[in-house]
Amino acid sequence: MKPPRENIYFVDGLPVPETPQPGEKPAPWRQTRVIGKARPRVDAYERVSGTAVYPSDVILPKMLYGAILRCPHPHAKVRRVDLTAATRLPGVHAAISGDSLKVNPEWEYRTFGGPTVKSLLFDPHCRHEGEVVAAVAAETPYLARDALAGIQVDYDVLPFVTDEQQALAPDAPVIHGDSNRVGPPQVYQRGDVAKGFGEADVVLTETYHTACELHTPMELHGCVAEWDGDRLTIWESTQGVFAVQSGVAKALGLPLSKVRIIGRYMGGGFGSKLVAGKYTVIAAILARQIGRPVKLVLSREETYLAVGNRPPNHMALKAGVKKDGRLTALDFTGTGSGGAYPAGGTSLLDWQVRDLYTCPNVRCETTDVYIHAGPARPFRAPGHPQGSWALEQMMDALAHAIKMDPVQLRLKNIPAFSQARDGQPPYTTTGFAACLQEGAKAFDWQQARLKPARGKADEVWLRGVGMAGASWFLGAGFGPATVVLRVFADGSVNLNMGAADIGTGTKTVMAMVVAEELGIKSDMIQIEHADTGSTQFSGPSGGSKTVPTDAPAARAAAVAVKRQLLAMAAVQLEEKAKRLTIRDGRIHSTGASDKAVGIAELKELKRQGVIVGVGQKGPRPEGKVVVPFAAQFCEVAVNRHTGELKIVRFLGANDSGRVMSRLTYDNQVYGGITMGIGFGTTEKRYLDHGQTGKLVNRNWHDYKLPTALDVPVDMTSLPIEMPDDQANIVGAKGLGEPVTIPTAAAIANAVFHATGIRVTTTPINPVQLSRLLAQHRKKE
Amino acid sequence: MADEHETNDRKGVTRRQFMTRVGVGAVAATVVGGPPAGRAEAAQVMRPGEMAKITLWINTRRHRLLVAPRWSLLYVIRERLGLTATKVGCERGECGACTVLVDDRPIYACMLLAVEAENKKITTLEGLMQGEQIGPVQDAFIQHDAFQCGYCTCGQIMAAEGLLRKNPRPADEAIPLAVSGNLCRCGAYPQIFKAVRAAADKRGDQ
Ligand code: FES
Ligand code: FES
């Protein structure tokens, strides 16, 4: 066995419990009665009625409000923290700093395949604006903020570097060790790129830049912590309760069993809520010290500084193509920064270049550097939208250069196997060609391209269409996951799983799986989830893992209870179990006889009171790899005077295997496109590199998210439904990430079609576009 | 009717769980009705640290409260009264998560001080419910899956409700505009538009 390898979301190569055992694999569903249908979510009522209690909604008796004092400088050392004035304020119950604590817990930053850097919860060496310096708890959030203002801190303000392109300059201040390189450059190579470029008819080179993007989920990062003796309960807005449990237990030196994390509802994370926050541990420390529960919810400004981002990246791509459309070579270099700690500044940045298209000669080199800025966290498809921004614009430019339809060019280079993985395993299924072809057809791509791209000189709005393709690195799910089902005497079911529902419809999908397999109504199913105290282990919901990991576990659990139910019915009906089937809550004979019994009428079930079935994640297919694919098409209009960009319509075609729940599927597609519109056209973190090194746009006024007026009303989701029975026992691949990867590049390609201008830097906002249009006019 | 063992009908659904333990201070909610017609009298002068005695009319109930003058309406609704359908996203008037109706108009509750909201008619999402029964806009949000994480949803519903109270038959273009002050990071906008359209059409039919 290969040694375990730290992956972006999980540890690869570690055996985890799996079901079903070989030979017990249930047959793939054929005609489904529930799966794939458009059904409202099982928790829709709670979410629209306001009865869903999100962690930030929790109010406990005697609860206090915590707040954190953060370093205002990008680089400084804390010399002294004076808490005296703060603690004297009425209504303030505690003020803490690194020095005031008996133990200042260790805090670790790790990157995947990179170094580990040890720091402290309150680290006196502040390496980015927003590092934690002190914290308080008071009767109201207002008083807590007053208390922060009363804390005196002496800083030694130190020189900083916040521009990743300056970080390797000889005079740049060094963040860790003796160089701002996080590690040696990562090099990937196959074939011989020099030879490949020699064989090409056209070779193009371009540089691309993507701005740092911030997650800013609607619910702020935060928690409520309460102690009961030595037992700690935390309501946390998180994608993974078990990940938070282990982070908190480690920081506080507690056994896992003493730390209970509850996160039944959560208001979005997108990768920024996969782990415990420093604020979580601080809330627990404050609550312990005072002996009262503490709610600690960050301010919006704090979330801009300290809870993750998508790293800024700079990329150069050289590509060679033959006249017939075959790629001959790709040479990619990329840099980026995950901020002041190892955080994957270039994680998976080159993956699309390495693996999306057939190309015999590929070289990729990536360099991750430190800067004095908040550390990155995985952000929906880490590295992929950035790499796609480069590769998919390059494909468009190549198509233009050889006068080929961009869809055709892509179709000429569809791989049947993963070229960049060890052993080049085949894909279990690939719907990439179908995404491109059927997407183009549904979009009416050929016709749309023919319409006059550049209008007459007096036309204000220039119209264009563009498209891009994508794959996502992790389609199979990962990590352990256990689901326990209990069938009660009346035939109703309790579904117990640790996975969070981050808005993707996890609960709905799992209930549909159980309803399908057991032939019962989903309102007979009660779900317990996302609570380390009462539900089964599952890894955090990230990396599009939940459906391909936890849904097979749910089906396996349903199969396990079904076997028991059928065995009971077989005895009662004096019929062979394999001749029995469950439908509408009744067990029927499929043979000639019309024997039937309701689940609630099973004598043995009544006697036992309950039966239990356990399911675990399924094994990965041997020698094959599971990869979801996507293609997106869009139409834009550009105001030739102001540079305003209107996105007129969008179509997303996805091969993510089986469609589990049609409403939540389409919702993911639209949501992914919307987020991609933000990445491509509105979002950028500005750091004041030259003067203060501080974050300039730390709110939604200055950092723009797409609003209702920035997305097209005309959006289409086109599922390319091909159940992937080799992937797992539900036939589904991940969806949440591929839906956002190609969006920005598709928009850029449409802008090129409209204007003849290739915009290589995100975001394509009016500021940039009006400047480029003016330059373009001069040239013409 | 092969797949009819699932019903979509969520009307009449009862609230299945409610786990906030509300631990708020003294609140008298004795009178049901609306605010008096007249406006508040001349402003009082207050000393530092002093609490103001105010009356808020929320969801037709009268709440007599002691508040600090700097407390926002959002803070009072959410943290003091435990009406947590009004969410918090930014506390600076940028996201709309805190949208409530003040005299039937959508307002960011974080941008109004509680003392400024005296004697105005305040409606939160809870006020759209008839007991456990949801209102038509809420029902349309369910049918059209107009949310993902659901955190912006209460605010979106209030913005839509505000639109429909003012303009029961909105043109299609009016809908995105009406919710453009409400961010949805999950990006459920197209379904929100559809839900608001459906709710408007349904009301129009009645
Ligand atoms: S919390 Fe009021 S607008 Fe964001
Ligand atoms: S549903 Fe998550 S922010 Fe709108």
Tab-separated table of N, CA and C in Angstrom, chain B residues 46-108:
chain	number	residue	atom	x	y	z
B	46	MET	N	-31.261	62.170	27.287
B	46	MET	CA	-30.879	61.044	28.135
B	46	MET	C	-29.466	61.194	28.642
B	47	ARG	N	-29.222	60.610	29.809
B	47	ARG	CA	-27.866	60.622	30.334
B	47	ARG	C	-27.141	59.348	29.910
B	48	PRO	N	-25.785	59.371	29.866
B	48	PRO	CA	-25.049	58.183	29.443
B	48	PRO	C	-25.434	56.979	30.294
B	49	GLY	N	-25.528	55.842	29.676
B	49	GLY	CA	-25.828	54.628	30.417
B	49	GLY	C	-27.305	54.442	30.693
B	50	GLU	N	-28.071	55.466	30.428
B	50	GLU	CA	-29.501	55.382	30.728
B	50	GLU	C	-30.216	54.533	29.680
B	51	MET	N	-31.245	53.839	30.126
B	51	MET	CA	-32.024	53.024	29.199
B	51	MET	C	-33.304	53.766	28.846
B	52	ALA	N	-33.735	53.574	27.619
B	52	ALA	CA	-34.974	54.222	27.183
B	52	ALA	C	-36.123	53.234	27.289
B	53	LYS	N	-37.256	53.755	27.735
B	53	LYS	CA	-38.451	52.918	27.845
B	53	LYS	C	-39.228	53.120	26.544
B	54	ILE	N	-39.351	52.086	25.777
B	54	ILE	CA	-40.038	52.267	24.491
B	54	ILE	C	-41.119	51.211	24.290
B	55	THR	N	-41.947	51.488	23.325
B	55	THR	CA	-42.994	50.538	22.945
B	55	THR	C	-42.783	50.179	21.483
B	56	LEU	N	-42.658	48.900	21.211
B	56	LEU	CA	-42.539	48.457	19.823
B	56	LEU	C	-43.762	47.621	19.485
B	57	TRP	N	-44.279	47.854	18.300
B	57	TRP	CA	-45.417	47.055	17.817
B	57	TRP	C	-44.872	46.071	16.800
B	58	ILE	N	-44.727	44.844	17.235
B	58	ILE	CA	-44.143	43.852	16.339
B	58	ILE	C	-45.159	42.749	16.089
B	59	ASN	N	-45.463	42.516	14.854
B	59	ASN	CA	-46.438	41.474	14.477
B	59	ASN	C	-47.730	41.628	15.265
B	60	THR	N	-48.197	42.843	15.318
B	60	THR	CA	-49.446	43.252	15.976
B	60	THR	C	-49.437	43.087	17.506
B	61	ARG	N	-48.288	42.776	18.056
B	61	ARG	CA	-48.214	42.702	19.510
B	61	ARG	C	-47.441	43.907	20.033
B	62	ARG	N	-47.839	44.349	21.197
B	62	ARG	CA	-47.141	45.482	21.800
B	62	ARG	C	-46.071	44.974	22.762
B	63	HIS	N	-44.860	45.450	22.579
B	63	HIS	CA	-43.761	45.073	23.471
B	63	HIS	C	-43.265	46.336	24.170
B	64	ARG	N	-43.344	46.329	25.511
B	64	ARG	CA	-42.782	47.481	26.238
B	64	ARG	C	-41.414	47.089	26.726
B	65	LEU	N	-40.417	47.843	26.312
B	65	LEU	CA	-39.032	47.411	26.485
B	65	LEU	C	-38.163	48.515	27.049
B	66	LEU	N	-37.121	48.091	27.746
B	66	LEU	CA	-36.057	49.005	28.137
B	66	LEU	C	-34.893	48.763	27.188
B	67	VAL	N	-34.512	49.761	26.460
B	67	VAL	CA	-33.416	49.555	25.505
B	67	VAL	C	-32.365	50.640	25.681
B	68	ALA	N	-31.129	50.290	25.351
B	68	ALA	CA	-30.095	51.316	25.274
B	68	ALA	C	-30.326	52.079	23.976
B	69	PRO	N	-30.091	53.367	23.997
B	69	PRO	CA	-30.403	54.162	22.797
B	69	PRO	C	-29.635	53.696	21.560
B	70	ARG	N	-28.493	53.056	21.747
B	70	ARG	CA	-27.718	52.672	20.573
B	70	ARG	C	-28.088	51.283	20.035
B	71	TRP	N	-28.996	50.594	20.696
B	71	TRP	CA	-29.347	49.263	20.196
B	71	TRP	C	-30.105	49.364	18.877
B	72	SER	N	-29.722	48.527	17.942
B	72	SER	CA	-30.436	48.530	16.665
B	72	SER	C	-31.742	47.760	16.821
B	73	LEU	N	-32.653	48.044	15.927
B	73	LEU	CA	-33.907	47.284	15.916
B	73	LEU	C	-33.588	45.800	15.705
B	74	LEU	N	-32.590	45.520	14.852
B	74	LEU	CA	-32.197	44.136	14.598
B	74	LEU	C	-31.792	43.429	15.886
B	75	TYR	N	-30.951	44.079	16.653
B	75	TYR	CA	-30.477	43.466	17.890
B	75	TYR	C	-31.641	43.189	18.834
B	76	VAL	N	-32.549	44.129	18.933
B	76	VAL	CA	-33.673	43.950	19.858
B	76	VAL	C	-34.585	42.813	19.398
B	77	ILE	N	-34.867	42.796	18.089
B	77	ILE	CA	-35.759	41.751	17.570
B	77	ILE	C	-35.138	40.366	17.758
B	78	ARG	N	-33.870	40.266	17.377
B	78	ARG	CA	-33.202	38.958	17.346
B	78	ARG	C	-32.771	38.473	18.715
B	79	GLU	N	-31.975	39.299	19.362
B	79	GLU	CA	-31.307	38.822	20.566
B	79	GLU	C	-32.110	39.085	21.837
B	80	ARG	N	-32.940	40.133	21.864
B	80	ARG	CA	-33.702	40.417	23.078
B	80	ARG	C	-35.064	39.750	23.039
B	81	LEU	N	-35.698	39.760	21.864
B	81	LEU	CA	-37.034	39.151	21.784
B	81	LEU	C	-36.982	37.728	21.250
B	82	GLY	N	-35.825	37.296	20.739
B	82	GLY	CA	-35.706	35.912	20.262
B	82	GLY	C	-36.464	35.636	18.980
B	83	LEU	N	-36.820	36.693	18.249
B	83	LEU	CA	-37.490	36.484	16.949
B	83	LEU	C	-36.383	36.304	15.901
B	84	THR	N	-35.860	35.083	15.817
B	84	THR	CA	-34.601	34.884	15.083
B	84	THR	C	-34.796	34.619	13.589
B	85	ALA	N	-36.018	34.770	13.088
B	85	ALA	CA	-36.156	34.702	11.627
B	85	ALA	C	-35.514	35.923	10.986
B	86	THR	N	-35.379	36.996	11.732
B	86	THR	CA	-34.680	38.168	11.229
B	86	THR	C	-33.187	37.907	11.428
B	87	LYS	N	-32.467	37.731	10.326
B	87	LYS	CA	-31.075	37.274	10.415
B	87	LYS	C	-30.108	38.446	10.407
B	88	VAL	N	-28.855	38.130	10.665
B	88	VAL	CA	-27.824	39.161	10.632
B	88	VAL	C	-26.722	38.743	9.664
B	89	GLY	N	-26.371	39.651	8.744
B	89	GLY	CA	-25.306	39.315	7.800
B	89	GLY	C	-24.174	40.307	7.797
B	90	CYS	N	-24.472	41.566	8.107
B	90	CYS	CA	-23.415	42.572	7.981
B	90	CYS	C	-23.547	43.697	9.003
B	91	GLU	N	-24.741	43.951	9.479
B	91	GLU	CA	-25.018	45.060	10.394
B	91	GLU	C	-24.594	46.401	9.842
B	92	ARG	N	-24.585	46.524	8.518
B	92	ARG	CA	-24.260	47.823	7.944
B	92	ARG	C	-25.035	48.071	6.659
B	93	GLY	N	-26.213	47.487	6.569
B	93	GLY	CA	-27.098	47.850	5.464
B	93	GLY	C	-26.626	47.411	4.101
B	94	GLU	N	-26.014	46.248	4.009
B	94	GLU	CA	-25.499	45.810	2.716
B	94	GLU	C	-26.105	44.517	2.199
B	95	CYS	N	-26.731	43.733	3.077
B	95	CYS	CA	-27.083	42.370	2.645
B	95	CYS	C	-28.569	42.055	2.670
B	96	GLY	N	-29.326	42.713	3.499
B	96	GLY	CA	-30.766	42.454	3.518
B	96	GLY	C	-31.193	41.258	4.349
B	97	ALA	N	-30.249	40.562	4.987
B	97	ALA	CA	-30.636	39.401	5.802
B	97	ALA	C	-31.583	39.812	6.928
B	98	CYS	N	-31.512	41.085	7.315
B	98	CYS	CA	-32.276	41.569	8.464
B	98	CYS	C	-33.572	42.251	8.064
B	99	THR	N	-33.993	42.067	6.803
B	99	THR	CA	-35.154	42.811	6.310
B	99	THR	C	-36.429	42.527	7.109
B	100	VAL	N	-37.073	43.594	7.546
B	100	VAL	CA	-38.405	43.505	8.163
B	100	VAL	C	-39.286	44.546	7.476
B	101	LEU	N	-40.556	44.475	7.697
B	101	LEU	CA	-41.423	45.520	7.169
B	101	LEU	C	-41.673	46.545	8.265
B	102	VAL	N	-41.457	47.793	7.943
B	102	VAL	CA	-41.823	48.870	8.851
B	102	VAL	C	-42.892	49.673	8.121
B	103	ASP	N	-44.065	49.698	8.699
B	103	ASP	CA	-45.224	50.290	8.023
B	103	ASP	C	-45.343	49.746	6.602
B	104	ASP	N	-45.200	48.447	6.485
B	104	ASP	CA	-45.370	47.693	5.236
B	104	ASP	C	-44.262	47.889	4.202
B	105	ARG	N	-43.225	48.631	4.553
B	105	ARG	CA	-42.114	48.794	3.600
B	105	ARG	C	-40.902	48.009	4.089
B	106	PRO	N	-40.208	47.320	3.177
B	106	PRO	CA	-39.016	46.573	3.598
B	106	PRO	C	-37.916	47.523	4.065
B	107	ILE	N	-37.375	47.234	5.230
B	107	ILE	CA	-36.357	48.084	5.846
B	107	ILE	C	-35.269	47.169	6.386
B	108	TYR	N	-34.015	47.618	6.318
B	108	TYR	CA	-32.940	46.877	6.972
B	108	TYR	C	-33.023	47.160	8.475
